[in-house]
Coordinates of C-alpha atoms in Angstrom, one line a residue:
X8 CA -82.9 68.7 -14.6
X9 CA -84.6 70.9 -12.1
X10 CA -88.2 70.4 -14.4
X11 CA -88.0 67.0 -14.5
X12 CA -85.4 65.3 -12.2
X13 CA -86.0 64.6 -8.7
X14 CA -83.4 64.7 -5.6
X15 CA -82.9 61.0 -4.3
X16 CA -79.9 60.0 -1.5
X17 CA -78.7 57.5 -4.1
X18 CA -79.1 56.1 -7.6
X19 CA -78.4 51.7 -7.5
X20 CA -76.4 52.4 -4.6
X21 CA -74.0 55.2 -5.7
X22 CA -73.8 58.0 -3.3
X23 CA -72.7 61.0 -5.6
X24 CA -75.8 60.4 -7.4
X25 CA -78.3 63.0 -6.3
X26 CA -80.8 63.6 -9.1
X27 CA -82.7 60.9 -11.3
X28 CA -84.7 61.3 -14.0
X29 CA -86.1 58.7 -16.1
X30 CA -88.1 58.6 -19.5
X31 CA -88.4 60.8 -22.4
X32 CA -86.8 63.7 -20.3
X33 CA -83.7 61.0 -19.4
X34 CA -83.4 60.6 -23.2
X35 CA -83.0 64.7 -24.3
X36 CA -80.9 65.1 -21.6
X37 CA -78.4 62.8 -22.6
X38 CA -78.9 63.6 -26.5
X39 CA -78.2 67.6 -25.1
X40 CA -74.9 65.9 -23.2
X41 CA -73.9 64.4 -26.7
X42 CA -74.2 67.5 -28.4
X43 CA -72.9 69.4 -25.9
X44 CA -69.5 67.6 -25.5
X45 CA -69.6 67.2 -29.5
X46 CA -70.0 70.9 -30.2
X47 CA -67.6 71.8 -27.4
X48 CA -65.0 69.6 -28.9
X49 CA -65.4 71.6 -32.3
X50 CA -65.4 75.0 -31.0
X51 CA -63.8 76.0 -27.5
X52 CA -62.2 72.9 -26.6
X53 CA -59.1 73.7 -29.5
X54 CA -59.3 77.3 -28.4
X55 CA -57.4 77.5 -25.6
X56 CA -53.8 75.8 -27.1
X57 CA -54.1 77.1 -30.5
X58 CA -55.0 80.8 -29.7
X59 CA -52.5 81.0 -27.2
X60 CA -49.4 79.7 -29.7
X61 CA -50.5 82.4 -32.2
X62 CA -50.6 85.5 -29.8
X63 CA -47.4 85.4 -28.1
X64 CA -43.9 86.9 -30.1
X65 CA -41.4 83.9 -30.3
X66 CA -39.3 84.8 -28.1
X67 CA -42.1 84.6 -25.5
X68 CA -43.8 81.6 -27.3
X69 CA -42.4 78.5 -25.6
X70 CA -42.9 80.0 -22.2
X71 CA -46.3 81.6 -22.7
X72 CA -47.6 78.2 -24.0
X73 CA -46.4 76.5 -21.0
X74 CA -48.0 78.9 -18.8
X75 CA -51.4 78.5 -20.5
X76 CA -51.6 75.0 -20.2
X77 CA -50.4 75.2 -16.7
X78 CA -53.1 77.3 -16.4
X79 CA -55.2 75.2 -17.9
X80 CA -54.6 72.3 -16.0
X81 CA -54.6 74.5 -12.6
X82 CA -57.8 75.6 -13.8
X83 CA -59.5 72.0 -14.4
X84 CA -57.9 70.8 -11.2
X85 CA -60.0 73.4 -9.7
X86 CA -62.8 72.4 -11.2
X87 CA -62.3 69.0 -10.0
X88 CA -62.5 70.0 -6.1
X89 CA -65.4 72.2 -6.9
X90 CA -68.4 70.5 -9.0
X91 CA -68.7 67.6 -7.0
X92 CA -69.6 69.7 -3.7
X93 CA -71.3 72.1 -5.3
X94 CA -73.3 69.3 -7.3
X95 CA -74.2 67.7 -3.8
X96 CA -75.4 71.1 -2.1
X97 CA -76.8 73.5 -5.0
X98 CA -77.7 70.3 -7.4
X99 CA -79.1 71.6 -11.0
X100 CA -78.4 75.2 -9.8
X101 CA -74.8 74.7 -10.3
X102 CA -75.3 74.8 -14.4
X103 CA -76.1 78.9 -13.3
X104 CA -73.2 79.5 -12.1
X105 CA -71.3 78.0 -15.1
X106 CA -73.9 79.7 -17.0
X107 CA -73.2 83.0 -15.4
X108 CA -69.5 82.7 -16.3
X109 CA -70.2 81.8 -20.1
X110 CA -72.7 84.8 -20.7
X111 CA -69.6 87.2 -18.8
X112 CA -67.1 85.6 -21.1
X113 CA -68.8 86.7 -24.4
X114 CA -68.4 90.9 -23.7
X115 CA -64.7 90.0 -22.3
X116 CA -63.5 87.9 -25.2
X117 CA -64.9 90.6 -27.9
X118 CA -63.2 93.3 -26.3
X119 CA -60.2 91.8 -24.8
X120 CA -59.1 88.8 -27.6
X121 CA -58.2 90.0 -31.4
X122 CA -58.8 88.4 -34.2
X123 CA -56.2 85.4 -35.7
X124 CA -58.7 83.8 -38.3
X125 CA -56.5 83.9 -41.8
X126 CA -53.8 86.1 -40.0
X127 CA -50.1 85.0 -40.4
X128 CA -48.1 85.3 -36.8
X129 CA -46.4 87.9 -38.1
X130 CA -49.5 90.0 -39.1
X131 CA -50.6 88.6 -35.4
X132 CA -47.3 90.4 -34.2
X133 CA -48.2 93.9 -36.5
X134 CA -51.6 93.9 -34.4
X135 CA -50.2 93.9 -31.1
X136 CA -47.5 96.1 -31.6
X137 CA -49.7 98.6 -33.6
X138 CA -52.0 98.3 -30.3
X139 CA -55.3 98.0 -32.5
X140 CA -58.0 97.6 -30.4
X141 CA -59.2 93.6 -30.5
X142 CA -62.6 94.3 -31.9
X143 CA -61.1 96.4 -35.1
X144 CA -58.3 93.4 -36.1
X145 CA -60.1 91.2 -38.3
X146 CA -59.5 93.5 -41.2
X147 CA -56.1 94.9 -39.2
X148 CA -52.6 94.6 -40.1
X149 CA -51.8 95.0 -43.7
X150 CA -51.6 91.5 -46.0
X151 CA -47.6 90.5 -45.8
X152 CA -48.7 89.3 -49.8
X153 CA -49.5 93.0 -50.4
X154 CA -46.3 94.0 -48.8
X155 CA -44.3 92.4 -50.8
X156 CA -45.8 93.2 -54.2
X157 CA -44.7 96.5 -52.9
X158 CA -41.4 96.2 -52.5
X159 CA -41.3 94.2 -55.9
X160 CA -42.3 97.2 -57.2
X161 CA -40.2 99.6 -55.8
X162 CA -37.1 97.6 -56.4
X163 CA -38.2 97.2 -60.2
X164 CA -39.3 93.8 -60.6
X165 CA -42.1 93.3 -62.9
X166 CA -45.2 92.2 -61.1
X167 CA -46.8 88.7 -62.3
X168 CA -49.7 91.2 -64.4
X169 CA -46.6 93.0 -65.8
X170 CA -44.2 90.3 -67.0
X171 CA -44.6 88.9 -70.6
X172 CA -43.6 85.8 -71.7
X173 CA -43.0 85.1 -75.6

């Protein structure tokens, strides 16, 4: 936008319009919007109501999902007062600030979010109350599956490699 827009007071009339580009540059733009929105809605969009019902112990569940998408809706609310001014007075330069907060999110989510992929919430539960750092849980918490083969075996019951059938 900055490469190939221009400022203008207005586009047809419509005065929160401030930058027009038209052409080839119009069209990537919007095919880069598309994509954007399209790979959003795959990837981060979910994140922030599933992740958020798989970290908390249930007896905190219900309340800590309500605070996250209280949070959440705080948080866009927020972002409703904010883009439109800052649109108006920083134009394109707006996209660095959101930029800014993206590339500080990657370190802060590595260290600061475990790993859930393929986890049951009670192997979710072992990895917080073990206190294993966030970026050493994707092979954390020992398999529930494994743990109870185990106790099979201690209490004597053959295991499925074990039993023979005639």
């Amino acid at each position: 936008m900055a490469t190939y827009g221009r400022s203008v007071d207005s586009v047809d009339g419509n005065e929160n319009l401030k930058i027009i580009i038209t052409g080839d540059p119009a069209r990537a733009v919007i095919a880069m919007m598309y994509l954007f929105v399209f790979m959003y809605g795959l990837t981060w969009a979910p994140i922030g109501w599933i992740y958020c019902s798989e970290v908390f112990p249930l007896h905190y569940r219900a309340k800590g999902v309500g605070l996250a998408a209280a949070s959440n809706w705080a948080f866009n609310l927020a972002l409703a007062f904010f883009v439109p001014p800052a649109f108006e007075n920083i134009t394109w330069q707006t996209y660095i600030i959101f930029g800014v907060f993206c590339t500080v999110m990657i370190p802060h989510i590595y260290f600061t979010y475990p790993e859930t992929a393929g986890k049951t919430l009670e192997e979710i539960d072992v990895i917080f109350d073990e206190n294993i750092a966030p970026w050493k849980s994707r092979h954390a918490g020992p398999s529930l599956q494994g743990r109870v083969a185990d106790l099979k075996v201690q209490k004597g019951e053959p295991s499925a490699e074990q039993r023979e059938t005639v």
